[in-house]
Amino acid sequence: MAGIWRDSKFTDVAKRLVDDQTTYCGQKIFSTYLELMVFSAMVGFYENKKKAVDYKDAFEVRQSVFENQNMDAYVYLCALQDQKSGEIFRENNDAECWKIFESYANAGLEIISNWLLDSPGDIDGVETILNEMKTIAASMKSFDDSPNPHEIEF
């Protein structure tokens, strides 16, 4: 059974984002490590960066956790987008899908860690992450530019 591993050098950042309550309503930024890993993978994917995990003292979010929370679809969608081919879904490629997602998540954690290092005044990390999300959202194409679904021919 596969899982998603997190490099041990990101343990402090992960704990800060998952375990620590913020000054904003006493909530955590991410409720679970699963949520953090999915968000991190999306950040890594957006930045088109992958990073192999150093498995020494690494932390794992098991495949069953993804499946039980119906979050394993992110793993397969990420692998499909990365490979640009449905061949990744062949029977013996399941572990490869998880490795692809893991490498994006690990790179995403490094990017998030750098965001937080660049904003030392943001104790919680909330403002930093929200500002980065706003920046990314603003840089993306507006939905107004998307084609009218009634004009698409099949």
GROMACS .gro file of C-alpha atoms in nm:
model
  154
    1MET     CA    1   0.000   0.000   0.000
    2ALA     CA    2   0.131   0.343  -0.099
    3GLY     CA    3   0.136   0.662   0.098
    4ILE     CA    4   0.261   1.016   0.076
    5TRP     CA    5   0.580   1.087   0.263
    6ARG     CA    6   0.693   1.425   0.390
    7ASP     CA    7   1.061   1.510   0.419
    8SER     CA    8   1.162   1.543   0.786
    9LYS     CA    9   1.313   1.887   0.729
   10PHE     CA   10   0.957   2.020   0.691
   11THR     CA   11   0.838   1.881   1.025
   12ASP     CA   12   0.845   2.218   1.203
   13VAL     CA   13   0.655   2.392   0.924
   14ALA     CA   14   0.400   2.110   0.907
   15LYS     CA   15   0.344   2.118   1.283
   16ARG     CA   16   0.309   2.496   1.272
   17LEU     CA   17   0.041   2.473   1.003
   18VAL     CA   18  -0.147   2.170   1.137
   19ASP     CA   19  -0.094   2.145   1.512
   20ASP     CA   20  -0.071   2.507   1.625
   21GLN     CA   21  -0.380   2.718   1.676
   22THR     CA   22  -0.368   3.063   1.523
   23THR     CA   23  -0.468   3.393   1.675
   24TYR     CA   24  -0.745   3.403   1.414
   25CYS     CA   25  -1.039   3.253   1.601
   26GLY     CA   26  -0.814   2.997   1.765
   27GLN     CA   27  -0.836   2.777   1.457
   28LYS     CA   28  -0.563   2.578   1.288
   29ILE     CA   29  -0.467   2.662   0.931
   30PHE     CA   30  -0.507   2.297   0.826
   31SER     CA   31  -0.715   2.050   1.025
   32THR     CA   32  -0.507   1.748   0.923
   33TYR     CA   33  -0.177   1.654   0.766
   34LEU     CA   34  -0.380   1.516   0.478
   35GLU     CA   35  -0.519   1.863   0.401
   36LEU     CA   36  -0.170   2.013   0.426
   37MET     CA   37  -0.027   1.755   0.186
   38VAL     CA   38  -0.303   1.813  -0.071
   39PHE     CA   39  -0.256   2.191  -0.049
   40SER     CA   40   0.122   2.152  -0.072
   41ALA     CA   41   0.093   1.929  -0.376
   42MET     CA   42  -0.127   2.188  -0.547
   43VAL     CA   43   0.131   2.459  -0.469
   44GLY     CA   44   0.411   2.242  -0.607
   45PHE     CA   45   0.205   2.157  -0.912
   46TYR     CA   46   0.118   2.522  -0.974
   47GLU     CA   47   0.487   2.613  -0.954
   48ASN     CA   48   0.573   2.308  -1.169
   49LYS     CA   49   0.824   2.188  -0.911
   50LYS     CA   50   0.888   1.839  -0.783
   51LYS     CA   51   1.124   1.735  -0.506
   52ALA     CA   52   1.219   1.383  -0.407
   53VAL     CA   53   1.170   1.293  -0.041
   54ASP     CA   54   1.462   1.208   0.183
   55TYR     CA   55   1.302   0.910   0.356
   56LYS     CA   56   1.529   0.930   0.660
   57ASP     CA   57   1.294   1.013   0.948
   58ALA     CA   58   1.018   1.100   0.700
   59PHE     CA   59   0.651   1.123   0.798
   60GLU     CA   60   0.383   0.931   0.608
   61VAL     CA   61   0.019   1.000   0.538
   62ARG     CA   62  -0.107   0.655   0.446
   63GLN     CA   63  -0.296   0.579   0.128
   64SER     CA   64  -0.590   0.454   0.333
   65VAL     CA   65  -0.626   0.801   0.490
   66PHE     CA   66  -0.654   0.955   0.144
   67GLU     CA   67  -0.904   0.689   0.038
   68ASN     CA   68  -1.116   0.710   0.353
   69GLN     CA   69  -1.147   1.087   0.310
   70ASN     CA   70  -1.212   1.057  -0.065
   71MET     CA   71  -0.899   1.261  -0.132
   72ASP     CA   72  -0.716   1.003  -0.341
   73ALA     CA   73  -0.868   1.157  -0.654
   74TYR     CA   74  -0.620   1.444  -0.613
   75VAL     CA   75  -0.335   1.195  -0.637
   76TYR     CA   76  -0.462   1.049  -0.963
   77LEU     CA   77  -0.559   1.385  -1.117
   78CYS     CA   78  -0.216   1.524  -1.036
   79ALA     CA   79  -0.047   1.220  -1.193
   80LEU     CA   80  -0.267   1.245  -1.502
   81GLN     CA   81  -0.186   1.615  -1.547
   82ASP     CA   82   0.183   1.547  -1.492
   83GLN     CA   83   0.204   1.262  -1.741
   84LYS     CA   84  -0.055   1.400  -1.986
   85SER     CA   85  -0.152   1.043  -2.066
   86GLY     CA   86  -0.403   0.794  -1.936
   87GLU     CA   87  -0.128   0.532  -1.950
   88ILE     CA   88  -0.040   0.634  -1.594
   89PHE     CA   89  -0.358   0.458  -1.485
   90ARG     CA   90  -0.247   0.116  -1.610
   91GLU     CA   91  -0.261  -0.156  -1.348
   92ASN     CA   92   0.105  -0.154  -1.245
   93ASN     CA   93   0.144   0.225  -1.231
   94ASP     CA   94  -0.044   0.295  -0.906
   95ALA     CA   95   0.274   0.347  -0.704
   96GLU     CA   96   0.402   0.589  -0.969
   97CYS     CA   97   0.089   0.802  -0.929
   98TRP     CA   98   0.156   0.830  -0.556
   99LYS     CA   99   0.525   0.912  -0.615
  100ILE     CA  100   0.435   1.195  -0.854
  101PHE     CA  101   0.193   1.345  -0.603
  102GLU     CA  102   0.445   1.301  -0.322
  103SER     CA  103   0.715   1.487  -0.516
  104TYR     CA  104   0.480   1.779  -0.584
  105ALA     CA  105   0.372   1.785  -0.217
  106ASN     CA  106   0.732   1.784  -0.096
  107ALA     CA  107   0.823   2.068  -0.334
  108GLY     CA  108   0.511   2.254  -0.223
  109LEU     CA  109   0.618   2.226   0.141
  110GLU     CA  110   0.953   2.375   0.049
  111ILE     CA  111   0.780   2.664  -0.131
  112ILE     CA  112   0.544   2.724   0.162
  113SER     CA  113   0.838   2.708   0.401
  114ASN     CA  114   1.012   2.978   0.198
  115TRP     CA  115   0.698   3.193   0.200
  116LEU     CA  116   0.694   3.173   0.578
  117LEU     CA  117   1.067   3.246   0.607
  118ASP     CA  118   1.019   3.555   0.388
  119SER     CA  119   0.748   3.680   0.628
  120PRO     CA  120   0.899   3.650   0.977
  121GLY     CA  121   0.650   3.899   1.123
  122ASP     CA  122   0.357   3.669   1.046
  123ILE     CA  123   0.369   3.446   1.352
  124ASP     CA  124   0.076   3.227   1.250
  125GLY     CA  125   0.144   3.210   0.875
  126VAL     CA  126  -0.220   3.290   0.800
  127GLU     CA  127  -0.160   3.626   0.632
  128THR     CA  128   0.133   3.491   0.434
  129ILE     CA  129  -0.060   3.196   0.295
  130LEU     CA  130  -0.367   3.407   0.221
  131ASN     CA  131  -0.156   3.669   0.044
  132GLU     CA  132   0.016   3.404  -0.168
  133MET     CA  133  -0.321   3.252  -0.257
  134LYS     CA  134  -0.451   3.597  -0.357
  135THR     CA  135  -0.143   3.660  -0.570
  136ILE     CA  136  -0.186   3.330  -0.750
  137ALA     CA  137  -0.559   3.383  -0.796
  138ALA     CA  138  -0.501   3.732  -0.938
  139SER     CA  139  -0.245   3.600  -1.184
  140MET     CA  140  -0.477   3.332  -1.317
  141LYS     CA  141  -0.697   3.390  -1.615
  142SER     CA  142  -1.036   3.535  -1.543
  143PHE     CA  143  -1.333   3.305  -1.576
  144ASP     CA  144  -1.484   3.567  -1.806
  145ASP     CA  145  -1.233   3.460  -2.072
  146SER     CA  146  -1.351   3.100  -2.070
  147PRO     CA  147  -1.554   2.983  -2.369
  148ASN     CA  148  -1.931   2.976  -2.357
  149PRO     CA  149  -2.022   2.608  -2.296
  150HIS     CA  150  -2.307   2.641  -2.547
  151GLU     CA  151  -2.059   2.727  -2.822
  152ILE     CA  152  -1.840   2.418  -2.772
  153GLU     CA  153  -1.883   2.154  -3.042
  154PHE     CA  154  -1.825   1.785  -2.986
   0.00000   0.00000   0.00000
